[in-house]
CSV table of C-alpha atoms in Angstrom, one decimal:
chain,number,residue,atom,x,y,z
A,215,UNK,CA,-20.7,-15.7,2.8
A,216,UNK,CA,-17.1,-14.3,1.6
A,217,UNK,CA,-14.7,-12.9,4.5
A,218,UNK,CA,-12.4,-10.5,4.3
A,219,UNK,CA,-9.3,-9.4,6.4
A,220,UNK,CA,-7.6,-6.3,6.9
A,221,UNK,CA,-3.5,-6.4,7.6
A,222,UNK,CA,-1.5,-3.6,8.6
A,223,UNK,CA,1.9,-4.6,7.8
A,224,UNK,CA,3.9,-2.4,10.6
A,225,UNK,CA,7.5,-3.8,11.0
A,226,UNK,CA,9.2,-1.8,14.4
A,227,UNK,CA,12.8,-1.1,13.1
A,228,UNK,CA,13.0,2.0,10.8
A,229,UNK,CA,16.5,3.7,10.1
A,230,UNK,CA,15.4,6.8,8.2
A,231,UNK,CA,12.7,8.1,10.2
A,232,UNK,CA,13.3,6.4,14.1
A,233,UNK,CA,9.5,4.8,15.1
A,234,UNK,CA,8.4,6.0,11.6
A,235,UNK,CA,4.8,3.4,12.1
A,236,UNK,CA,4.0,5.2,15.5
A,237,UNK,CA,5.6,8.7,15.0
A,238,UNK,CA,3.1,11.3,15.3
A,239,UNK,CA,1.1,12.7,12.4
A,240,UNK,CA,-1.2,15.5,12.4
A,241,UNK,CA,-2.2,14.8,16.0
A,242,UNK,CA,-2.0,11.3,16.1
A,243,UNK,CA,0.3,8.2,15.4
A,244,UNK,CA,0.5,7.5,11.9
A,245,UNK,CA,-0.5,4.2,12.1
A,246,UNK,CA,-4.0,5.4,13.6
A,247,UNK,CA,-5.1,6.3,10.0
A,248,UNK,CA,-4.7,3.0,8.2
A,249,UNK,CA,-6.6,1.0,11.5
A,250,UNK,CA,-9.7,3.5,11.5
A,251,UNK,CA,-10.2,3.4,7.8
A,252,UNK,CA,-10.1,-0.3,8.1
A,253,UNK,CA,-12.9,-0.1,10.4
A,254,UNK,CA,-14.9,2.4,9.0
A,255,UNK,CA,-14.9,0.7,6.1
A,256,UNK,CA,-17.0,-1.9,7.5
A,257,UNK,CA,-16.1,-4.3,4.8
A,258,UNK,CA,-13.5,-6.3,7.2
A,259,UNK,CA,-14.5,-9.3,9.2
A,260,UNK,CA,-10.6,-9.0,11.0
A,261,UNK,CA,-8.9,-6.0,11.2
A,262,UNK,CA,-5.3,-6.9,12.5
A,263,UNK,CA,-1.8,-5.7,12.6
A,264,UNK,CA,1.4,-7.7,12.1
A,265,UNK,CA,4.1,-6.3,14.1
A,266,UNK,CA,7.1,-7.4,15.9
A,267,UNK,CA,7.3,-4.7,18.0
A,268,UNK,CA,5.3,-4.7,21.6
A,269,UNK,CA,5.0,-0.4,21.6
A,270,UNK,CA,3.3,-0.3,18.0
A,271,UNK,CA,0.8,-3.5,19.2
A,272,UNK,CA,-0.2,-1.7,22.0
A,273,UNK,CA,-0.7,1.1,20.1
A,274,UNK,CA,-2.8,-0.8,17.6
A,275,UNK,CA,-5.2,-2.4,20.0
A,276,UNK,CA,-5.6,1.4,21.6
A,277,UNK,CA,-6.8,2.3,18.5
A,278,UNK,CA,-9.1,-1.1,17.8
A,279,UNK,CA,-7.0,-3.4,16.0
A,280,UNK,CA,-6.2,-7.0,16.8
A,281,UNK,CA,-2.9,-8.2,17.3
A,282,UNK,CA,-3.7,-12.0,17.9
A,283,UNK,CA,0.4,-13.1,17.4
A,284,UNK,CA,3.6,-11.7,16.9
A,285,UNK,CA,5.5,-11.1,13.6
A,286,UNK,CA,8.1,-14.0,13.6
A,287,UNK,CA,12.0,-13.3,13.6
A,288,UNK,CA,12.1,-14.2,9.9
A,289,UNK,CA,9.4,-12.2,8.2
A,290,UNK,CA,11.1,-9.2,10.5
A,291,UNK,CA,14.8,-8.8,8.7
A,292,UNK,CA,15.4,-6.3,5.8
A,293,UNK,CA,15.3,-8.9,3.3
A,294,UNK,CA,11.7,-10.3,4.0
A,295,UNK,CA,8.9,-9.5,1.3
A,296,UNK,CA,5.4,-7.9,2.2
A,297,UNK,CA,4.4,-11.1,0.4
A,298,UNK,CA,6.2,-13.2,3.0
A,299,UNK,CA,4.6,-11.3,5.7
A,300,UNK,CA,1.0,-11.8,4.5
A,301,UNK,CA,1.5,-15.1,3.7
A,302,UNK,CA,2.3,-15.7,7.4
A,303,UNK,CA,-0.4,-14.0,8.5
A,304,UNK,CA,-2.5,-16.4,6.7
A,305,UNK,CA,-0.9,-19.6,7.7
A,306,UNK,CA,-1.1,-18.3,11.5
A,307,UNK,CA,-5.1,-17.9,11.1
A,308,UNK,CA,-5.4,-21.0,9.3
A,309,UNK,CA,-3.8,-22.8,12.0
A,310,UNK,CA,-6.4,-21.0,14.2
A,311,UNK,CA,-9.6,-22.4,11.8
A,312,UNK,CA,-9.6,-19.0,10.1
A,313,UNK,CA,-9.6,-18.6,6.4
A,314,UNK,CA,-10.6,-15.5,4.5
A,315,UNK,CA,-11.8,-15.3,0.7
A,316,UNK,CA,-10.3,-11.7,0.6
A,317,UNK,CA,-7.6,-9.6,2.4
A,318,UNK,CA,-6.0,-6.0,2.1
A,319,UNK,CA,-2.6,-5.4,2.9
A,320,UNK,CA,-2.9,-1.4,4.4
A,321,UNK,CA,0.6,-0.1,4.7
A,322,UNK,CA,0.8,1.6,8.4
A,323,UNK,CA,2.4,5.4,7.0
A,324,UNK,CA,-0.7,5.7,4.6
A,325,UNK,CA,-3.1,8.5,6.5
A,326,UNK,CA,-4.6,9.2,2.9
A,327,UNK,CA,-6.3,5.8,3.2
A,328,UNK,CA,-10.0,6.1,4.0
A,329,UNK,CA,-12.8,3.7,4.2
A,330,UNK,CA,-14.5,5.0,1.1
A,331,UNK,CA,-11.5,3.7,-0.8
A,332,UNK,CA,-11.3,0.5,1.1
A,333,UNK,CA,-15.0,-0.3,0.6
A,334,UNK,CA,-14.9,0.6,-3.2
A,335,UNK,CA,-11.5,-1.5,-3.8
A,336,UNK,CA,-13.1,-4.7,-2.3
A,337,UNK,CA,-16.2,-4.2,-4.1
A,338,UNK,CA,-14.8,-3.6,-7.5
A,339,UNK,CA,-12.5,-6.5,-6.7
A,340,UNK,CA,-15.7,-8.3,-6.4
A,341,UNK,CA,-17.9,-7.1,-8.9
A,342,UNK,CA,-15.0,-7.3,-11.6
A,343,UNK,CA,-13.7,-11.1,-10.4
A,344,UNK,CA,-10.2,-9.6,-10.5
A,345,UNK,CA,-7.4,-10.8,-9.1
A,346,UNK,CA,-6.3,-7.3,-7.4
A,347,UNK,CA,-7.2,-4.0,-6.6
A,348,UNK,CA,-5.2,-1.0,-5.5
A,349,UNK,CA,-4.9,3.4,-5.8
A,350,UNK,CA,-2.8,4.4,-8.5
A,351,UNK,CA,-1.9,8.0,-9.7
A,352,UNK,CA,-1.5,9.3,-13.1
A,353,UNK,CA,2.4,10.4,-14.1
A,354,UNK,CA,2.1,14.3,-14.1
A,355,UNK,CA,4.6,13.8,-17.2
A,356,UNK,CA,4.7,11.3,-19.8
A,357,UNK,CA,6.9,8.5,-18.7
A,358,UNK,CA,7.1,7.6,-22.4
A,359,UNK,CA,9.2,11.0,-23.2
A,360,UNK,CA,11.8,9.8,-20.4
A,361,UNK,CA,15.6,10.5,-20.5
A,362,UNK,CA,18.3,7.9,-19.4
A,363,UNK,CA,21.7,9.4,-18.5
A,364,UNK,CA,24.4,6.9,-18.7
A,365,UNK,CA,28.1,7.8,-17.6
A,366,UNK,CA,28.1,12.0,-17.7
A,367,UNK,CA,25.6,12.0,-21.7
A,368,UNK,CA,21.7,11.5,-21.3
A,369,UNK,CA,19.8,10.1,-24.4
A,370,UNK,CA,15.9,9.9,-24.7
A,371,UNK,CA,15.0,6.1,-23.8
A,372,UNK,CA,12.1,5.9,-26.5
A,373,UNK,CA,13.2,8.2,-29.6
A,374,UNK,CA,10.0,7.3,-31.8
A,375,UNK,CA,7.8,9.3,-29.2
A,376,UNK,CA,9.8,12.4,-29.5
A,377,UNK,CA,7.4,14.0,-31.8
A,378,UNK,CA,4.1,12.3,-30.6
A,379,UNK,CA,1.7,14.6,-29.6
A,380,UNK,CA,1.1,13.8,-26.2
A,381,UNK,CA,-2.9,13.0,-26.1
A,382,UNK,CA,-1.4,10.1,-29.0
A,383,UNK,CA,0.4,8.4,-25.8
A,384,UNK,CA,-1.2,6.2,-23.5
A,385,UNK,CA,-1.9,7.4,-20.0
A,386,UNK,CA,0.0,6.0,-17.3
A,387,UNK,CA,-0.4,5.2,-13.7
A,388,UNK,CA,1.8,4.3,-10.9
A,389,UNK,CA,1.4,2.6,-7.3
A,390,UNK,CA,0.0,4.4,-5.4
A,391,UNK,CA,1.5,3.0,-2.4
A,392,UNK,CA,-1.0,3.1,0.4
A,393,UNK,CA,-3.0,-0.3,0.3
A,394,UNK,CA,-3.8,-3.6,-1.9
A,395,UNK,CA,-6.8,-5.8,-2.2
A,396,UNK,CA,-6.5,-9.4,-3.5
A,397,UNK,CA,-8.7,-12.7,-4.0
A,398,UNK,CA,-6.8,-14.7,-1.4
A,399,UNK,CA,-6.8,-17.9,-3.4
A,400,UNK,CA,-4.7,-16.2,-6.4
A,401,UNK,CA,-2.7,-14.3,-4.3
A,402,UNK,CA,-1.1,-17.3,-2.9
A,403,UNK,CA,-1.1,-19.6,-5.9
A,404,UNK,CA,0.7,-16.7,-7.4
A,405,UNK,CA,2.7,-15.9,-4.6
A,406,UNK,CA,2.3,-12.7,-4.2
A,407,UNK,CA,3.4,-12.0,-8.0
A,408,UNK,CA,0.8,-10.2,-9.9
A,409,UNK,CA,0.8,-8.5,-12.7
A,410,UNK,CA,-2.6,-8.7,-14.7
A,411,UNK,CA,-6.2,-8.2,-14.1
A,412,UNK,CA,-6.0,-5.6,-11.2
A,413,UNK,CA,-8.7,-3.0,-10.5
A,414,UNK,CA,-7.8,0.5,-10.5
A,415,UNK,CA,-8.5,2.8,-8.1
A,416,UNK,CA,-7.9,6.5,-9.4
A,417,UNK,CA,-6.7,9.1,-6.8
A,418,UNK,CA,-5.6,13.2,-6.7
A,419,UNK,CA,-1.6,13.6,-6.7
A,420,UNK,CA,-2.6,15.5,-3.3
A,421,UNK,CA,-3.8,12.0,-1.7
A,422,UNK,CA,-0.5,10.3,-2.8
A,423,UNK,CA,3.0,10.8,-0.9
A,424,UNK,CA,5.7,8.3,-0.1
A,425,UNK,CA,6.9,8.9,3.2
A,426,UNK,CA,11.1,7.7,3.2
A,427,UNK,CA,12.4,11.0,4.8
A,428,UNK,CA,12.0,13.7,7.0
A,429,UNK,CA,11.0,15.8,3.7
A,430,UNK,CA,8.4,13.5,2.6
A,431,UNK,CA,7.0,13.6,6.3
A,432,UNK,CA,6.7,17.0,6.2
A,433,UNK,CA,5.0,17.3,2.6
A,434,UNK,CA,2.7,14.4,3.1
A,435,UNK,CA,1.3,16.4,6.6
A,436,UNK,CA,1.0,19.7,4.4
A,437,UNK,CA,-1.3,17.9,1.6
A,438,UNK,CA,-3.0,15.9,4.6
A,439,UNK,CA,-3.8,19.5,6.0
A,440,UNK,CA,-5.1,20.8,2.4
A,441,UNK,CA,-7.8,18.0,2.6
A,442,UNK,CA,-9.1,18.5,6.0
């Protein structure tokens, strides 16, 4: 029987947006989103949250996840990877006779997460012996028709596409940015470094907002509102 594990990666420093991981969205801390969809999911065995900061684990075991151990000193700095992160979560559990077959990083400002999404990653990850899964959203414009500027003069990057109709170019997706599911043994034979045989999951532009400002806050709470 496989297990899984659920990570909420939820560093406490945040210069843009002070206490962005705990801040109050739509009613409740932000970080309250990504830990219920987690459970209700059902697909976890360990729902936990790596955090260096005391306020945002007490906030996650209020709101049912585990916080067995403390983000260390080094995978807390500006210059430590998510990948470094999860790969110390691992290591910690291993040295508590845990190991897990699967695991999902859930970022902690992603309140568009839900369980339904969680469930069908990890099963499509399954089902499709991939390596990864994770949302992505289509570009609302053809990133193949893009402009570089350079100095104060802009030039089209890709020339040959100027006159391609624009069903003749491939669709393209981007990172969602709210969650990933990998096949724990690839994930850390490849470090973290993945770029092939991932699983798509396809959602809205209204269910997708990076949240790096005060702006962002405010239009990812508008779209959150549109959907409830």
């Amino acid at each position: 029987m496989s297990k899984s594990i659920a990570i909420i990666t939820a560093r406490g420093g945040s210069k843009r947006i002070p206490k962005k991981n705990i801040k109050e969205f739509c009613g409740k801390p932000i970080i309250a989103y990504s830990i219920e969809a987690a459970l209700e999911s059902g697909v976890f065995d360990e729902v936990m949250v790596s955090t260096d900061s005391e306020e945002i684990a007490d906030i996650a075991r209020k709101y049912g996840a585990n916080v067995p151990f403390m983000r260390s000193e080094k995978t807390s700095d500006d210059y430590a990877t998510t990948a470094d992160v999860l790969m110390e979560v691992l290591s910690e559990y291993e040295k508590r006779g845990e190991s897990f077959d699967y695991m999902s990083c859930i970022y902690p400002t992603a309140p568009f997460v839900t369980g339904e999404k969680l469930s069908k990653a990890l099963n499509d990850l399954k089902a499709q012996k991939a390596i990864m899964a994770m949302p992505v959203v289509a570009f609302s414009y053809p990133p193949q028709r893009g402009y570089i500027i350079e100095g104060d003069i802009m030039n089209m990057k890709w020339k040959e596409n100027f006159s391609k109709r624009s069903q003749d170019l491939d669709k393209m997706y981007h990172d969602a940015g709210q969650f990933y599911v990998f096949q724990v043994q690839e994930f850390i034979k490849r470090k973290g470094i993945i770029f092939e045989d991932i699983v798509p999951v396809i959602v809205d532009e209204l269910e997708v907002q990076d949240i790096d400002n005060e702006t962002d806050w405010k239009l990812a709470e508008m779209k959150f509102r549109l959907g409830h």
